[in-house]
Structures are given as structure tokens and as C-alpha cells.
PDB file of N, CA and C in Angstrom:
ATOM      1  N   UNK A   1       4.518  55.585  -9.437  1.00  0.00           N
ATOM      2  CA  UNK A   1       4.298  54.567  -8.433  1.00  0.00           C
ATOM      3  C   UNK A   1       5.535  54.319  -7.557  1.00  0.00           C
ATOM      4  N   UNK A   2       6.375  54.252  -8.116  1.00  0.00           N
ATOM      5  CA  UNK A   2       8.265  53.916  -7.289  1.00  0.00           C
ATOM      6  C   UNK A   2       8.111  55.366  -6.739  1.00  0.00           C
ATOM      7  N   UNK A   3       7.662  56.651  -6.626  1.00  0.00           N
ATOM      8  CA  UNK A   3       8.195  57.563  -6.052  1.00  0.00           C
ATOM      9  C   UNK A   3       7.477  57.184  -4.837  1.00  0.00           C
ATOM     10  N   UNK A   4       6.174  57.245  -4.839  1.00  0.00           N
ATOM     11  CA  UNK A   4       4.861  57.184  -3.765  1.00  0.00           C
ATOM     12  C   UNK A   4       4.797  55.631  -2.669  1.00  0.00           C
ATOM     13  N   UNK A   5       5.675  54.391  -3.196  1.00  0.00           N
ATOM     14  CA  UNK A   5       5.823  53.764  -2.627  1.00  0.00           C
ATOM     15  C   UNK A   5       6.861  53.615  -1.828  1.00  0.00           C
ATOM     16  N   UNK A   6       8.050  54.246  -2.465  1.00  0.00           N
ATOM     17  CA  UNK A   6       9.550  54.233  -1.400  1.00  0.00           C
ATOM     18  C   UNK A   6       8.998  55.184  -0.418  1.00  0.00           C
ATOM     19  N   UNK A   7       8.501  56.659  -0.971  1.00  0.00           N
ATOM     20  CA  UNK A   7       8.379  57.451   0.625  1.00  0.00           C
ATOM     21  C   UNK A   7       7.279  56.477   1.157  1.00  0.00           C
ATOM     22  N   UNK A   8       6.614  55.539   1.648  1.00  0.00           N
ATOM     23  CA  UNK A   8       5.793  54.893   1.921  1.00  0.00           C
ATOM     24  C   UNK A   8       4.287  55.698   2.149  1.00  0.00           C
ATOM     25  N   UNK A   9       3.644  56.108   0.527  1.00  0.00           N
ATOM     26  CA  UNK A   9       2.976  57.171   0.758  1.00  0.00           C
ATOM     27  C   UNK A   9       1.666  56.513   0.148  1.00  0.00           C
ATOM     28  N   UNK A  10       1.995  55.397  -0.433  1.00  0.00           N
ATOM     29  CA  UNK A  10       0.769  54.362  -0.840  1.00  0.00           C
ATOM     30  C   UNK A  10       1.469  53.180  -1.246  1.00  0.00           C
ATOM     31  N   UNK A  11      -0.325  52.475  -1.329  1.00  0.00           N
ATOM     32  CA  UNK A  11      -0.178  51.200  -1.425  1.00  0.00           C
ATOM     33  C   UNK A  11       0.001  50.525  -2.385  1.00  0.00           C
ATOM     34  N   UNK A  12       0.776  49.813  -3.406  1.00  0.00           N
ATOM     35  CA  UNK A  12       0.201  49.308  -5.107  1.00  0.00           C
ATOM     36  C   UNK A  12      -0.432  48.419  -4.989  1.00  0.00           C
ATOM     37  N   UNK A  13      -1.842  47.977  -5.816  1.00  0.00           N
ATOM     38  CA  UNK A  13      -2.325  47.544  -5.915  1.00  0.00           C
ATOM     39  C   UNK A  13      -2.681  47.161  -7.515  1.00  0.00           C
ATOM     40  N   UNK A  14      -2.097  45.953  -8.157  1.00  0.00           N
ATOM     41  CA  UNK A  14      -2.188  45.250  -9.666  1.00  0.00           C
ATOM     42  C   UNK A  14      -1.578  44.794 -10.019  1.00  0.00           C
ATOM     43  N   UNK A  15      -0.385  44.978 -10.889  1.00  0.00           N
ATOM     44  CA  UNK A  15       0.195  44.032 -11.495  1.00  0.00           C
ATOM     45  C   UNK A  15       1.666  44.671 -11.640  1.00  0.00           C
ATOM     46  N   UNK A  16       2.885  44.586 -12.034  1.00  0.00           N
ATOM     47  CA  UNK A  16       4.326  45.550 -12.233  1.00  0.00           C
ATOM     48  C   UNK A  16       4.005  46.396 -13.215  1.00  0.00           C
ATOM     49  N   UNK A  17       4.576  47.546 -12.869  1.00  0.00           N
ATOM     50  CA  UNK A  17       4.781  48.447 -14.081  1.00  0.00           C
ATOM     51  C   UNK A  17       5.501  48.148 -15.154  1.00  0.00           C
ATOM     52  N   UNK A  18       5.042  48.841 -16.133  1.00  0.00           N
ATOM     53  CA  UNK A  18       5.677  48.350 -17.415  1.00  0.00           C
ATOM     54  C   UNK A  18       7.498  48.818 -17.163  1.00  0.00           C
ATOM     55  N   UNK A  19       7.667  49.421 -16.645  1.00  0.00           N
ATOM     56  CA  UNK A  19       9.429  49.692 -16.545  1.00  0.00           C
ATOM     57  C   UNK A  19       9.895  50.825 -17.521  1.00  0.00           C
ATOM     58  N   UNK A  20       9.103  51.584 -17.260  1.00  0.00           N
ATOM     59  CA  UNK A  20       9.538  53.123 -17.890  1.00  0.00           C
ATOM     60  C   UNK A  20       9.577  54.168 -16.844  1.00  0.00           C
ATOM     61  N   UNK A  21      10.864  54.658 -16.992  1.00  0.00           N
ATOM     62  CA  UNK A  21      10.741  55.818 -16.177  1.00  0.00           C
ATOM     63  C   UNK A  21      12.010  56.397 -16.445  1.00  0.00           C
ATOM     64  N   UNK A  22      11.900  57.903 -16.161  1.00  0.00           N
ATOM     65  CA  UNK A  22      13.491  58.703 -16.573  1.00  0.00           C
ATOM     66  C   UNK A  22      12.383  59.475 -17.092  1.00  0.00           C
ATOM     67  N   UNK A  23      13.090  60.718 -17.848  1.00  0.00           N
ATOM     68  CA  UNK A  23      12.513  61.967 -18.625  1.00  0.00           C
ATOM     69  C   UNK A  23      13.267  60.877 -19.895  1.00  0.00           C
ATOM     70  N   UNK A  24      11.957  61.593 -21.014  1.00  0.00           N
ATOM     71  CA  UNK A  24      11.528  61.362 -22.293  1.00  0.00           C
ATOM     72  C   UNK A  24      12.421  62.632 -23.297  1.00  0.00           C
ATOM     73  N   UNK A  25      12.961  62.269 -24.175  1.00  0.00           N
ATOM     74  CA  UNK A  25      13.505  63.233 -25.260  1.00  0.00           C
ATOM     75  C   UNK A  25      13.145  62.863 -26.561  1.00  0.00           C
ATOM     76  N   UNK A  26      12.334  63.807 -27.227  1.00  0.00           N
ATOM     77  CA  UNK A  26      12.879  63.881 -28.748  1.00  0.00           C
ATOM     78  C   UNK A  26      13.617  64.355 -29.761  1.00  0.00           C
ATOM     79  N   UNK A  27      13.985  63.478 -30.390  1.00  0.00           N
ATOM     80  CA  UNK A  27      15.211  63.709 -31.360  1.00  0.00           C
ATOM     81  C   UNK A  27      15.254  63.847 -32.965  1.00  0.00           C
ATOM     82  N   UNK A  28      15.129  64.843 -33.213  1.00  0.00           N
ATOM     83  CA  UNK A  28      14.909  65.157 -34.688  1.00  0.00           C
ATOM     84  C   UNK A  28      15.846  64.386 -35.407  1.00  0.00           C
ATOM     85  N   UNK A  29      15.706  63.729 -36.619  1.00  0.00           N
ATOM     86  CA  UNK A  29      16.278  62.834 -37.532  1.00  0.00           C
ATOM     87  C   UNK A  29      16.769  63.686 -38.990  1.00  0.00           C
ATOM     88  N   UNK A  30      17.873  63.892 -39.186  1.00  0.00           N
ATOM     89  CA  UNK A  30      18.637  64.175 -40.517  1.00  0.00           C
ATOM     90  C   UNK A  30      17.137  63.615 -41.706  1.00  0.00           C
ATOM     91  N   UNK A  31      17.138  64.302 -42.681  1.00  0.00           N
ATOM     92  CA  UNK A  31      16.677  64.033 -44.003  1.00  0.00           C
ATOM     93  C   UNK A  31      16.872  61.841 -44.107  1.00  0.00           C
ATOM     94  N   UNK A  32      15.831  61.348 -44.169  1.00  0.00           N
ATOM     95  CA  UNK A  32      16.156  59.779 -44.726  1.00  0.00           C
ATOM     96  C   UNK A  32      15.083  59.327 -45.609  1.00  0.00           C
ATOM     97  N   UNK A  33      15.699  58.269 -46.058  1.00  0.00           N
ATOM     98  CA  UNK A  33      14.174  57.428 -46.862  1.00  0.00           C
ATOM     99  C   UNK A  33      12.941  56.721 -46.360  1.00  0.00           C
ATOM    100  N   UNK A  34      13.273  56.715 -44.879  1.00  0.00           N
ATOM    101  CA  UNK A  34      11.834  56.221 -44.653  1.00  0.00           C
ATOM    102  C   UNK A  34      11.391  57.053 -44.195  1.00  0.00           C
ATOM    103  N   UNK A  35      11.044  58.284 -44.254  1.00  0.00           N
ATOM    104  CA  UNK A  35      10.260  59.545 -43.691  1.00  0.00           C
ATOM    105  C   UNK A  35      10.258  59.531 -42.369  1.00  0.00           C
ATOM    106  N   UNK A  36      11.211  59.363 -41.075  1.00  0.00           N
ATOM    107  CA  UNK A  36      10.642  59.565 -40.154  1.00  0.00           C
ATOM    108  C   UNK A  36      11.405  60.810 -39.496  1.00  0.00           C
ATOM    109  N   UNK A  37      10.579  61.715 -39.085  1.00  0.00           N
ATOM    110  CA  UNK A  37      11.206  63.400 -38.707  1.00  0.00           C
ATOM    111  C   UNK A  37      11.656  62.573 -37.145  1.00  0.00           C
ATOM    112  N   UNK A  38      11.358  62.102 -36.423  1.00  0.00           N
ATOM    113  CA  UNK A  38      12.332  61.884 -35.626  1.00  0.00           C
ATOM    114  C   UNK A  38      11.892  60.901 -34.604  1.00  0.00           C
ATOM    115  N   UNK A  39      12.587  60.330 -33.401  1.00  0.00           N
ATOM    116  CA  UNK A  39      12.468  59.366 -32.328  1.00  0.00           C
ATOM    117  C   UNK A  39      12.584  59.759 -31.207  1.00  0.00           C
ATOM    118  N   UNK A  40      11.449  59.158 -30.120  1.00  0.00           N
ATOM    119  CA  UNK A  40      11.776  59.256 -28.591  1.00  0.00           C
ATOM    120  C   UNK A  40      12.467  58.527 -28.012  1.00  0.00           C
ATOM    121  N   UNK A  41      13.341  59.060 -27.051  1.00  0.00           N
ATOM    122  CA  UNK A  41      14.277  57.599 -26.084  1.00  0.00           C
ATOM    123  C   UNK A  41      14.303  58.159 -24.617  1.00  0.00           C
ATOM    124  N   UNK A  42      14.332  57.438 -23.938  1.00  0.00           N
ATOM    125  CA  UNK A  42      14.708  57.703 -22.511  1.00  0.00           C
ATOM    126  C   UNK A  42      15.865  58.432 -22.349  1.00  0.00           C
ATOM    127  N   UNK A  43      16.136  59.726 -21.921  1.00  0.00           N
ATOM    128  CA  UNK A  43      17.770  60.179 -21.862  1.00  0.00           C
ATOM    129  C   UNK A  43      18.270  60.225 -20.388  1.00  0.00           C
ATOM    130  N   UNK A  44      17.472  59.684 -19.207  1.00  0.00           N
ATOM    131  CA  UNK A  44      18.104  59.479 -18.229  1.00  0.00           C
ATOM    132  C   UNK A  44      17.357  58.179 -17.344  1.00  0.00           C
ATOM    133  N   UNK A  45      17.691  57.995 -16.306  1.00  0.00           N
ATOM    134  CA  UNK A  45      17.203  57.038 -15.383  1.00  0.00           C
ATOM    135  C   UNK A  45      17.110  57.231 -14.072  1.00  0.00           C
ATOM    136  N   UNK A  46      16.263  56.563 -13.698  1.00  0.00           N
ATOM    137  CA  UNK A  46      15.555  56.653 -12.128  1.00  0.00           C
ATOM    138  C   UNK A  46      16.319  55.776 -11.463  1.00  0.00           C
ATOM    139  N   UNK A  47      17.006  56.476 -10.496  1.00  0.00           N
ATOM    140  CA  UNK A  47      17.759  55.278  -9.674  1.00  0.00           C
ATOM    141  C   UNK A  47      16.725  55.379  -8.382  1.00  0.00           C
ATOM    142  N   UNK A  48      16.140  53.640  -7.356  1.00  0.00           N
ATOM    143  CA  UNK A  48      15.676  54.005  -6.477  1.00  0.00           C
ATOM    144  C   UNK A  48      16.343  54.202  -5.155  1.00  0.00           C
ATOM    145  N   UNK A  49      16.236  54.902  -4.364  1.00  0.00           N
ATOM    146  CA  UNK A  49      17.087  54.641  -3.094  1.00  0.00           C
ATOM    147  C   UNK A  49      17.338  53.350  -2.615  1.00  0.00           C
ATOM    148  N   UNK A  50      16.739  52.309  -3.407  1.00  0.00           N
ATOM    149  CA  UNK A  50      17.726  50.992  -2.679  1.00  0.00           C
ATOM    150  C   UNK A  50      18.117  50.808  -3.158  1.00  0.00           C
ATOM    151  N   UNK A  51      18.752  51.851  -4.914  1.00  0.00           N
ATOM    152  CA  UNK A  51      19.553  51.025  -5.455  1.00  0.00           C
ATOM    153  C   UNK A  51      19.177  50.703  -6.558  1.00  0.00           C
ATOM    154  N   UNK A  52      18.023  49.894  -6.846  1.00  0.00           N
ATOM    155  CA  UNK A  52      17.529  49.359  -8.643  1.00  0.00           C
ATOM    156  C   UNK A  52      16.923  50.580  -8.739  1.00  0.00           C
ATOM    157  N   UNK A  53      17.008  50.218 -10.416  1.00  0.00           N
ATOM    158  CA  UNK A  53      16.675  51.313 -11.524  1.00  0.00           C
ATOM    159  C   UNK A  53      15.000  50.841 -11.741  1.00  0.00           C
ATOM    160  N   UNK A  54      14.324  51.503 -12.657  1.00  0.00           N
ATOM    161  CA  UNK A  54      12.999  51.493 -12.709  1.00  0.00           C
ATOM    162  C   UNK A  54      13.233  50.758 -14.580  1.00  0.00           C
ATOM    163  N   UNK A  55      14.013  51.337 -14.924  1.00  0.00           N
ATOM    164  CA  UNK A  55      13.722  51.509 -16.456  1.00  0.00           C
ATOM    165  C   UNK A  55      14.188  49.665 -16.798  1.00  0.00           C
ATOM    166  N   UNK A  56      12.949  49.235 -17.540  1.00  0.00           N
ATOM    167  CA  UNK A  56      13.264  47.599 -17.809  1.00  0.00           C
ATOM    168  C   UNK A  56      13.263  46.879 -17.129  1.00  0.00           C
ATOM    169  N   UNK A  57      12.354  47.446 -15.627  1.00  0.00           N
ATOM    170  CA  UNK A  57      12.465  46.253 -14.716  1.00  0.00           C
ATOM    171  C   UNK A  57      10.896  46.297 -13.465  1.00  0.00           C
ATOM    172  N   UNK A  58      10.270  47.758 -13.864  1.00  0.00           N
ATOM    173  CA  UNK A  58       9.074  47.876 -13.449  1.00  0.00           C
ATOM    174  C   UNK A  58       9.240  47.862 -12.064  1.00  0.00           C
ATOM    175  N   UNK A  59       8.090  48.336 -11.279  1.00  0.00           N
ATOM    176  CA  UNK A  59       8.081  48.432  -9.959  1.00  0.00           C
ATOM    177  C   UNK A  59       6.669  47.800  -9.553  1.00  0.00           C
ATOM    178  N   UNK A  60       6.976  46.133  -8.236  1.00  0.00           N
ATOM    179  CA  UNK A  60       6.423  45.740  -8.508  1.00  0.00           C
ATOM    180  C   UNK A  60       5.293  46.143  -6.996  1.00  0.00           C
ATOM    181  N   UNK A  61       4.276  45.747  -7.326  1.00  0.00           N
ATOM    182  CA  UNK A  61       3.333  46.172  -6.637  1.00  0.00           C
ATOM    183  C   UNK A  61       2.757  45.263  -5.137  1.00  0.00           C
ATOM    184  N   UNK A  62       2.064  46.282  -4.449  1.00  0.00           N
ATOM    185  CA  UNK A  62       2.476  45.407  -2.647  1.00  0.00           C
ATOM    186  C   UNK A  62       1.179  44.577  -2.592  1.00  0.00           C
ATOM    187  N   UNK A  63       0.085  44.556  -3.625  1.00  0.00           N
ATOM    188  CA  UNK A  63      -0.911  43.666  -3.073  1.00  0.00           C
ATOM    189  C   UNK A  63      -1.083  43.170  -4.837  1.00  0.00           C
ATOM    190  N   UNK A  64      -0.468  42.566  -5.320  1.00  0.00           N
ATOM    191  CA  UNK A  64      -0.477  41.814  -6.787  1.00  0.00           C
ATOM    192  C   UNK A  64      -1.869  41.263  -7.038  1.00  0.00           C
ATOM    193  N   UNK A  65      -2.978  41.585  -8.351  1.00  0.00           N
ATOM    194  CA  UNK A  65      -3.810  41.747  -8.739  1.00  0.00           C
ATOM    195  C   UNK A  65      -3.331  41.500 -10.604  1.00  0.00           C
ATOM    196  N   UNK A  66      -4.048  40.195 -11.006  1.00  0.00           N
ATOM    197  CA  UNK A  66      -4.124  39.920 -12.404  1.00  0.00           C
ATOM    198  C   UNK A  66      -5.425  40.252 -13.177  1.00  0.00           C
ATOM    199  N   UNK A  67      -5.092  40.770 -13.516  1.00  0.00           N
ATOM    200  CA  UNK A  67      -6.795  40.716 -14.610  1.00  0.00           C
ATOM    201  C   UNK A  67      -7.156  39.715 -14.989  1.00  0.00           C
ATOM    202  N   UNK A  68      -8.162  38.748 -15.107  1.00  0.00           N
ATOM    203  CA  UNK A  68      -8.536  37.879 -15.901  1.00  0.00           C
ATOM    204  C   UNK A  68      -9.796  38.007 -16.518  1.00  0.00           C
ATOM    205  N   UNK A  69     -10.182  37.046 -17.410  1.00  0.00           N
ATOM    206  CA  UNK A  69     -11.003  37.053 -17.983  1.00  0.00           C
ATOM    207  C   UNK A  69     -12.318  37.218 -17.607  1.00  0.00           C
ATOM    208  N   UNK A  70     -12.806  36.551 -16.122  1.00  0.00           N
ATOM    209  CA  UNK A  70     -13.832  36.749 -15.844  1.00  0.00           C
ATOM    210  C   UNK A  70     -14.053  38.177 -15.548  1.00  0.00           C
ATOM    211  N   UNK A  71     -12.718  39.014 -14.984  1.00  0.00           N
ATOM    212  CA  UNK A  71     -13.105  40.321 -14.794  1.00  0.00           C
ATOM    213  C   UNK A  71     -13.855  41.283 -16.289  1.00  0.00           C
ATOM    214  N   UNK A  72     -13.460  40.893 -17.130  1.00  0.00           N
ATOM    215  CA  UNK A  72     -14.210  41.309 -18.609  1.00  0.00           C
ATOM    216  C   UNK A  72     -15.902  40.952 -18.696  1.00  0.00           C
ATOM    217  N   UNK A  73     -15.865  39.875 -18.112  1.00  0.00           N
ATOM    218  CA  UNK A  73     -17.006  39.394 -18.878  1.00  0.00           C
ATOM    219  C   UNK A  73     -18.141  39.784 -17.398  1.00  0.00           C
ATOM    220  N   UNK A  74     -17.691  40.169 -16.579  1.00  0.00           N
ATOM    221  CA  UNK A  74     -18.502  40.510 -15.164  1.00  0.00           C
ATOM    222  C   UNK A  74     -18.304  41.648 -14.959  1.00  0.00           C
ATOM    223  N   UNK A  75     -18.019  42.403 -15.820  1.00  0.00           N
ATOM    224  CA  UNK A  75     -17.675  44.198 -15.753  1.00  0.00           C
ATOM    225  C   UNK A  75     -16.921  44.305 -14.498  1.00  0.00           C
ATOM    226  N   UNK A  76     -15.520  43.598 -14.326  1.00  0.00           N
ATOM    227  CA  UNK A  76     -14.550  43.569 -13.899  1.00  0.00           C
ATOM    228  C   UNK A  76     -15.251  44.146 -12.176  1.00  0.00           C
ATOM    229  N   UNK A  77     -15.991  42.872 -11.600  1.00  0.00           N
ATOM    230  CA  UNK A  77     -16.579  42.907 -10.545  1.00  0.00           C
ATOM    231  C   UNK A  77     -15.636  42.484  -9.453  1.00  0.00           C
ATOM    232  N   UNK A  78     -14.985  40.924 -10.034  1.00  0.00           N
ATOM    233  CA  UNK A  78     -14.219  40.296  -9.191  1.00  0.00           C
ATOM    234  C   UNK A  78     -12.607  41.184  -8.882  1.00  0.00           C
ATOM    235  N   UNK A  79     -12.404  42.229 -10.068  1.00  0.00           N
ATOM    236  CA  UNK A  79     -11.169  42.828  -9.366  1.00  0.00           C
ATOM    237  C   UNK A  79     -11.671  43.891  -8.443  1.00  0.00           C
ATOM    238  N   UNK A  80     -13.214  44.163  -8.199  1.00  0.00           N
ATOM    239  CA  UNK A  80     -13.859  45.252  -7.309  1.00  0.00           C
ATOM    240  C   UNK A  80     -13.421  44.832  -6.259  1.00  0.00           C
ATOM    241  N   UNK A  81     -13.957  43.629  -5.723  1.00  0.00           N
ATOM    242  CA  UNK A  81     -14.158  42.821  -4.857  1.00  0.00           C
ATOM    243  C   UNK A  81     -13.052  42.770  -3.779  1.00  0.00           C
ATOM    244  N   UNK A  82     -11.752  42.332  -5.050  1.00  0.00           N
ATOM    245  CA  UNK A  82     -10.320  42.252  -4.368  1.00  0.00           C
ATOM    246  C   UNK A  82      -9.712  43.770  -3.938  1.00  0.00           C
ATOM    247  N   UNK A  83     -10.309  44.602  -4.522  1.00  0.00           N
ATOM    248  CA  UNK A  83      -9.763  46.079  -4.230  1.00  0.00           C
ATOM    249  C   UNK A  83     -10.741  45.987  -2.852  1.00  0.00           C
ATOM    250  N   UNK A  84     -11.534  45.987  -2.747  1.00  0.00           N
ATOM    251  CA  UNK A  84     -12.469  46.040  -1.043  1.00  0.00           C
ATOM    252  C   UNK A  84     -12.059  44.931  -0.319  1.00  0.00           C
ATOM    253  N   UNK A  85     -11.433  44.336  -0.491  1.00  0.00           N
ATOM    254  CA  UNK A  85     -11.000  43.376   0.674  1.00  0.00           C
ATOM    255  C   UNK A  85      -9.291  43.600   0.967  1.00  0.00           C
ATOM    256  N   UNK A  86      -8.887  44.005   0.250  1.00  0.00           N
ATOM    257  CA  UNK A  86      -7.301  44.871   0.445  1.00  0.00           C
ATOM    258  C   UNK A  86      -7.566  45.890   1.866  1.00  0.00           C
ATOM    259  N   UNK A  87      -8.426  46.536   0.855  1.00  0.00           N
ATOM    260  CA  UNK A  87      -9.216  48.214   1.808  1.00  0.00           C
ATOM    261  C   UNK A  87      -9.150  47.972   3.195  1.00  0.00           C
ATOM    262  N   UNK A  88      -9.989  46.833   3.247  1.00  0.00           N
ATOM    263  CA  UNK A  88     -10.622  46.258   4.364  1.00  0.00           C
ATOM    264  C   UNK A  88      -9.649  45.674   5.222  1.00  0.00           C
ATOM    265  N   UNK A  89      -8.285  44.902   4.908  1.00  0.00           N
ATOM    266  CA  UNK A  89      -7.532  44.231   5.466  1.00  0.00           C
ATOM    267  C   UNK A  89      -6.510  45.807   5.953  1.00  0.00           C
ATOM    268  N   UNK A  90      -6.389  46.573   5.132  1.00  0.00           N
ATOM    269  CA  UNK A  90      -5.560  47.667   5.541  1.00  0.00           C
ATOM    270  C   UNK A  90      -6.049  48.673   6.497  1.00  0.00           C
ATOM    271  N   UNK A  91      -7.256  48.899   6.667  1.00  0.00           N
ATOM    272  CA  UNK A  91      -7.896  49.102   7.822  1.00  0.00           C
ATOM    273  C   UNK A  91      -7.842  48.605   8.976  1.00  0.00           C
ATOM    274  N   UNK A  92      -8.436  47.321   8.852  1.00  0.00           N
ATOM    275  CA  UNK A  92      -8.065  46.392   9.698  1.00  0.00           C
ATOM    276  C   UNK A  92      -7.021  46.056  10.606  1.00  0.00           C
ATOM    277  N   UNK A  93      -5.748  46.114   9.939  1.00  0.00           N
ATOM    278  CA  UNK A  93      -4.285  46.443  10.338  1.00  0.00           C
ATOM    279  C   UNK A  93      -3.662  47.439  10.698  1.00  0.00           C
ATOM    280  N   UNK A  94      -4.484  48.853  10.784  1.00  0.00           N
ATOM    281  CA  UNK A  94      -4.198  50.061  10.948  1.00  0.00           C
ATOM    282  C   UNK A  94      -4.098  50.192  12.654  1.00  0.00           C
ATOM    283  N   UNK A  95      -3.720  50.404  14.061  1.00  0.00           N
ATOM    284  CA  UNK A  95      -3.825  50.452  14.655  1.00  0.00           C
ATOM    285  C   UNK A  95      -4.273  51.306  15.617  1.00  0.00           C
TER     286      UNK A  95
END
């Protein structure tokens, strides 16, 4: 999402990202007692061209959208709704 929004190549639409980003490594673990053969960690980071990092701080989105409850119980109609009226306003504004 941070790549596609800095080149201004889309729109976000929901809620912040959880704040992961960088390449993923795993790391094999020495022989221990709690059995675990090994762990993933982030081994680098996303810097964005303005500057903030992605990792622990999410990238937040240009038309903010919460889930709520009624969207569950209405087979998540009312976040339809708000996605077609975004659509519609970005059209709209298109010149």
C-alpha cells in the first residue's frame, strides 16, 4: 500500500496498516528446551520518501473506513455503500 500510494498510483481505502514492512528472515535456533527450530524477524526497513518508516507505524489510508458491527450483521452492505460513494466522489472530481 505505501509503495502504490507515494507513486500516487491508488487510492487507500479502510483503516492503517498493521505496520509491517521490510523483507522477512528466518532464523534457525541452536538445540533448546522449548523445541522451537527457529524465529522470523524483520531484517530490514522501508524507509518512505518522506522520510517515515512503515515498520510500527502503518500507512495510513486516504479515505478511512471502520468496520463495524452493523457491517457483520448486514453482510457488510454499509461498507459497500461507502466504497460506491468514494468511487463516485473520485469520479466526480476527476476532471
Amino acid at each position: 500500500p505505501a509503495i502504490l500510494k507515494d507513486a500516487g498510483r491508488a487510492t487507500l481505502f479502510g483503516s492503517k496498516t498493521a505496520g509491517a514492512g521490510g523483507a522477512v528472515s528466518f532464523n534457525t535456533l541452536l538445540s533448546n528446551r522449548l523445541g522451537i527450530s527457529g524465529l522470523t524477524s524483520t531484517s530490514s526497513v522501508v524507509l518512505r520518501p518522506n522520510g517515515e518508516l512503515i515498520e510500527g507505524i502503518g500507512v495510513q489510508p486516504d479515505i478511512e473506513y471502520h468496520i463495524t458491527p452493523e457491517d457483520y450483521l448486514l453482510h457488510f452492505e454499509p461498507m459497500r455503500q461507502s466504497i460506491l460513494e468514494a468511487v463516485e466522489d473520485m469520479l466526480n472530481a476527476t476532471p
